[in-house]
Every structure is written in structure tokens, then in C-alpha cells.
Amino acid sequence: MMFEVAGVFAGIVLAQISPGPNLMAVSSIALGGGRVPGAIAAAGVATGVFIWSILFALGIGALLKAFPQAITAMRLLGGGYLIYLGLRALRTAFTPSTRKPDPERAHMPAGEAYRRGLFVVMTNPKAALMWVAIPMYLASLSFSKLQFLAIGLGASASAMIIYGTYALIFSTGIAMRAYARFFRIIEGSFGAVFGAIGVKVFVDGVRELKA
């Protein structure tokens, strides 16, 4: 059983390390807002991971399987939110009146950073699908809800460590000075990536509606 659980954790950690909306959100906040907002955004992501584990421990996975329209709604909502973040970044990049950020005074309200991290992971359909698959696998091992919640807590802790590390890396003095110098290019790149991911997720949701 320990081998199977280790395999689940390995898969979760690899998913968290790989590039995606969570990493994009944390890194963009850390670059533009600094170390503390980046860490707070990472805490928002970690909270979202634990919320997903609680929901699936309570059986929401079966509900999503019975009503796949919920996943479609998540695609539309999550895709729309990523498009919104992309447009905000592009506006920052291409608005001539946007002031060059000061790397010594970069700041983002804690509440905004936390909400962005939380909302990105809670509207990520890939996160939902992953947490649908994990309980199905663990059910074959006769795991209790308490044991499953322990795995969710571990996944949340690993998310905090991984995304907190990303926040630390992207908020170093070198990274923030580079951002201050090339912020239009960087924000434009973030906007393009956020927008591309958001459009794909949103279009997938629209296709599911028409199917």
C-alpha cells in the first residue's frame, strides 16, 4: 500500500512542478508584486488543493461523474478567468501611460494575491479531473475518508513548498530588476500565455456544450 501511495504523491508533485496556470499565476505575482505576495498566492493555491481533496473525500467526484456539465462549467469559468488575467497583463504591457515598476517598492494587496491563487486552482478543470482519478484509484486500496484527507493535506503541503519556492525564485532581486527593465515584454508574454491557455480551455467548454 505504501508503494501505491508513494506513486500517487509522485504524480501529484510532478503535476505541481510542471508549467500550468498555477505556476503562471504565482510567478507573475512574485515578479510584479514581490516575495510576500508571491508566497501568499502560493498559499492560495495550496488552500485550493486542500479544498479539492475535502470535496472529493466527501464524494463530489461521483457527482461530477454523474453531471459532467459541471466540468464544462468549470472550463468556461476557468477559461474566462484566465482570459481576463491575460487581457490585464496585455493592457499593462501595451498601455503607453503605464509607469515602469519600481523593484524596491513593488506591492500587491495580500487579499488579491491570495484570491488569485485560490481562484486559479479552483477553476482549473485539470485539477478537478486529477482529483476525480485519485479517489477512484485509492478506493481500490480501501482508504478511509480520513486517510484520503491526510493525502490531501500532504498534497497541499507539497503545493505550498513547490509554489512557495517558485515565488522565492521569481522574487529575487535579479528577477525583479529584470522585470522592472523588461516589464512590458514580460507582461506581454504572461498575457499571451494566460490568454492562449484561457482560450483553449474556454473553447473546449463551448465544444462540450454543443456536443
Coordinates of N, CA and C in Angstrom, one line a residue, residues 97-184:
S97 N 0.8 54.8 -21.0 CA 0.9 55.6 -19.8 C 1.3 54.7 -18.6
T98 N 1.4 53.4 -18.7 CA 1.7 52.5 -17.6 C 3.1 52.9 -17.1
R99 N 3.3 53.1 -15.8 CA 4.5 53.5 -15.3 C 5.4 52.3 -15.1
K100 N 6.7 52.5 -15.3 CA 7.7 51.5 -15.0 C 7.7 51.1 -13.6
P101 N 7.6 49.8 -13.2 CA 7.6 49.4 -11.8 C 8.9 49.6 -11.1
D102 N 8.8 50.0 -9.8 CA 10.0 50.2 -9.0 C 10.3 48.9 -8.3
P103 N 11.4 48.2 -8.6 CA 11.6 46.9 -7.9 C 11.8 47.0 -6.4
E104 N 12.0 48.1 -5.9 CA 12.2 48.3 -4.4 C 10.8 48.5 -3.8
R105 N 9.8 48.9 -4.5 CA 8.5 49.2 -3.9 C 7.4 48.4 -4.5
A106 N 7.7 47.3 -5.2 CA 6.6 46.5 -5.8 C 5.7 46.0 -4.7
H107 N 4.4 46.0 -4.9 CA 3.5 45.6 -3.9 C 2.2 45.2 -4.5
M108 N 1.6 44.2 -3.9 CA 0.2 43.7 -4.3 C -0.5 43.4 -3.0
P109 N -1.8 43.9 -2.9 CA -2.5 43.6 -1.7 C -2.6 42.1 -1.4
A110 N -2.4 41.7 -0.1 CA -2.4 40.3 0.2 C -3.7 39.6 -0.2
G111 N -4.8 40.2 0.0 CA -6.1 39.6 -0.3 C -6.2 39.3 -1.8
E112 N -5.8 40.2 -2.7 CA -5.8 40.0 -4.1 C -4.9 38.8 -4.5
A113 N -3.7 38.8 -3.9 CA -2.8 37.7 -4.3 C -3.3 36.3 -3.9
Y114 N -3.9 36.3 -2.7 CA -4.5 35.0 -2.2 C -5.7 34.6 -3.0
R115 N -6.5 35.5 -3.3 CA -7.7 35.2 -4.1 C -7.3 34.7 -5.5
R116 N -6.3 35.3 -6.1 CA -5.9 34.9 -7.4 C -5.4 33.5 -7.4
G117 N -4.5 33.2 -6.5 CA -4.0 31.8 -6.4 C -5.1 30.8 -6.1
L118 N -6.0 31.1 -5.2 CA -7.1 30.2 -4.9 C -8.1 30.0 -6.1
F119 N -8.4 31.1 -6.7 CA -9.4 31.0 -7.8 C -8.8 30.3 -9.0
V120 N -7.5 30.5 -9.3 CA -6.9 29.8 -10.4 C -7.0 28.3 -10.3
V121 N -6.7 27.8 -9.1 CA -6.7 26.3 -8.9 C -8.1 25.8 -8.7
M122 N -9.0 26.6 -8.2 CA -10.4 26.1 -8.0 C -11.2 26.1 -9.3
T123 N -10.8 26.8 -10.3 CA -11.4 26.8 -11.6 C -10.6 26.1 -12.7
N124 N -9.6 25.4 -12.2 CA -8.8 24.6 -13.2 C -9.4 23.2 -13.4
P125 N -10.0 23.0 -14.6 CA -10.6 21.7 -14.8 C -9.7 20.5 -14.7
K126 N -8.4 20.7 -15.0 CA -7.4 19.7 -14.9 C -7.2 19.2 -13.4
A127 N -7.3 20.2 -12.5 CA -7.2 19.9 -11.1 C -8.4 19.0 -10.7
A128 N -9.6 19.4 -11.2 CA -10.8 18.6 -10.8 C -10.7 17.2 -11.4
L129 N -10.2 17.1 -12.6 CA -10.1 15.7 -13.2 C -9.1 14.9 -12.5
M130 N -8.0 15.5 -12.0 CA -7.0 14.8 -11.3 C -7.6 14.3 -10.0
W131 N -8.4 15.1 -9.3 CA -8.9 14.7 -8.0 C -10.1 13.7 -8.2
V132 N -10.6 13.6 -9.4 CA -11.6 12.6 -9.7 C -10.9 11.2 -9.8
A133 N -9.7 11.2 -10.5 CA -9.0 10.0 -10.7 C -8.4 9.4 -9.4
I134 N -7.8 10.3 -8.6 CA -7.1 9.9 -7.4 C -8.1 9.1 -6.4
P135 N -9.3 9.6 -6.1 CA -10.1 8.8 -5.2 C -10.5 7.4 -5.8
M136 N -10.7 7.4 -7.1 CA -11.1 6.1 -7.8 C -9.9 5.1 -7.6
Y137 N -8.7 5.6 -7.7 CA -7.6 4.7 -7.5 C -7.4 4.3 -6.1
L138 N -7.6 5.3 -5.2 CA -7.4 5.0 -3.7 C -8.6 4.1 -3.2
A139 N -9.7 4.2 -3.9 CA -10.8 3.3 -3.4 C -10.5 1.8 -3.5
S140 N -9.7 1.5 -4.5 CA -9.3 0.1 -4.6 C -8.4 -0.4 -3.5
L141 N -7.8 0.6 -2.7 CA -7.0 0.3 -1.6 C -7.7 0.3 -0.3
S142 N -9.0 0.5 -0.4 CA -9.9 0.6 0.8 C -9.5 1.7 1.8
F143 N -9.1 2.9 1.2 CA -8.8 4.0 2.0 C -10.0 4.6 2.7
S144 N -9.9 5.1 3.9 CA -11.0 5.8 4.6 C -10.9 7.2 4.2
K145 N -12.0 7.9 4.5 CA -12.0 9.4 4.2 C -10.9 10.1 5.0
L146 N -10.7 9.7 6.2 CA -9.6 10.3 7.0 C -8.3 10.1 6.3
Q147 N -8.0 8.9 5.8 CA -6.7 8.7 5.2 C -6.6 9.5 3.9
F148 N -7.7 9.6 3.2 CA -7.7 10.4 2.0 C -7.5 11.9 2.3
L149 N -8.1 12.4 3.3 CA -7.8 13.8 3.7 C -6.3 14.0 4.1
A150 N -5.7 12.9 4.7 CA -4.3 13.0 5.0 C -3.5 13.2 3.7
I151 N -3.9 12.5 2.7 CA -3.2 12.6 1.4 C -3.4 14.0 0.8
G152 N -4.6 14.5 1.0 CA -4.9 15.9 0.5 C -4.1 16.9 1.3
L153 N -3.9 16.7 2.6 CA -3.1 17.6 3.4 C -1.7 17.6 2.9
G154 N -1.2 16.4 2.6 CA 0.2 16.2 2.1 C 0.3 16.9 0.7
A155 N -0.7 16.8 -0.1 CA -0.7 17.4 -1.5 C -0.7 19.0 -1.3
S156 N -1.5 19.4 -0.3 CA -1.5 20.9 -0.1 C -0.1 21.4 0.4
A157 N 0.5 20.6 1.3 CA 1.8 21.0 1.8 C 2.8 21.0 0.7
S158 N 2.8 20.0 -0.2 CA 3.8 20.0 -1.3 C 3.5 21.2 -2.2
A159 N 2.2 21.5 -2.4 CA 1.9 22.7 -3.3 C 2.5 24.0 -2.7
M160 N 2.4 24.1 -1.3 CA 2.9 25.3 -0.7 C 4.4 25.3 -0.8
I161 N 5.1 24.2 -0.7 CA 6.6 24.2 -0.8 C 7.0 24.5 -2.3
I162 N 6.3 23.8 -3.2 CA 6.7 24.0 -4.6 C 6.4 25.4 -5.1
Y163 N 5.2 25.8 -4.9 CA 4.9 27.2 -5.4 C 5.5 28.3 -4.6
G164 N 5.7 28.0 -3.3 CA 6.5 29.0 -2.5 C 7.9 29.1 -3.0
T165 N 8.5 28.0 -3.4 CA 9.8 28.0 -4.0 C 9.9 28.8 -5.3
Y166 N 8.8 28.6 -6.1 CA 8.7 29.4 -7.3 C 8.6 30.9 -7.0
A167 N 7.8 31.2 -6.0 CA 7.6 32.6 -5.6 C 9.0 33.2 -5.1
L168 N 9.7 32.4 -4.4 CA 11.0 32.9 -3.9 C 12.0 33.1 -5.1
I169 N 12.0 32.2 -6.1 CA 12.9 32.3 -7.2 C 12.5 33.6 -8.0
F170 N 11.2 33.8 -8.3 CA 10.8 34.9 -9.2 C 10.8 36.2 -8.5
S171 N 11.0 36.2 -7.1 CA 11.0 37.5 -6.4 C 12.4 37.9 -6.0
T172 N 13.4 37.2 -6.5 CA 14.8 37.6 -6.2 C 15.1 39.0 -6.8
G173 N 16.1 39.6 -6.2 CA 16.5 40.9 -6.7 C 16.8 40.9 -8.2
I174 N 17.5 39.9 -8.7 CA 17.8 39.9 -10.1 C 16.6 39.7 -11.0
A175 N 15.7 38.9 -10.5 CA 14.4 38.7 -11.3 C 13.6 39.9 -11.3
M176 N 13.5 40.6 -10.2 CA 12.6 41.8 -10.1 C 13.2 43.0 -10.8
R177 N 14.6 43.1 -10.8 CA 15.2 44.1 -11.6 C 15.0 43.9 -13.1
A178 N 15.1 42.6 -13.5 CA 14.9 42.3 -14.9 C 13.5 42.6 -15.3
Y179 N 12.5 42.3 -14.3 CA 11.1 42.6 -14.6 C 10.9 44.1 -14.8
A180 N 11.5 44.9 -13.9 CA 11.4 46.3 -13.9 C 11.9 46.9 -15.3
R181 N 12.9 46.2 -15.8 CA 13.6 46.7 -17.0 C 12.8 46.3 -18.2
F182 N 12.3 45.0 -18.2 CA 11.6 44.5 -19.4 C 10.2 44.1 -19.1
F183 N 9.5 44.9 -18.2 CA 8.2 44.5 -17.8 C 7.2 44.5 -18.9
R184 N 7.3 45.3 -19.9 CA 6.3 45.3 -21.0 C 6.5 43.9 -21.8

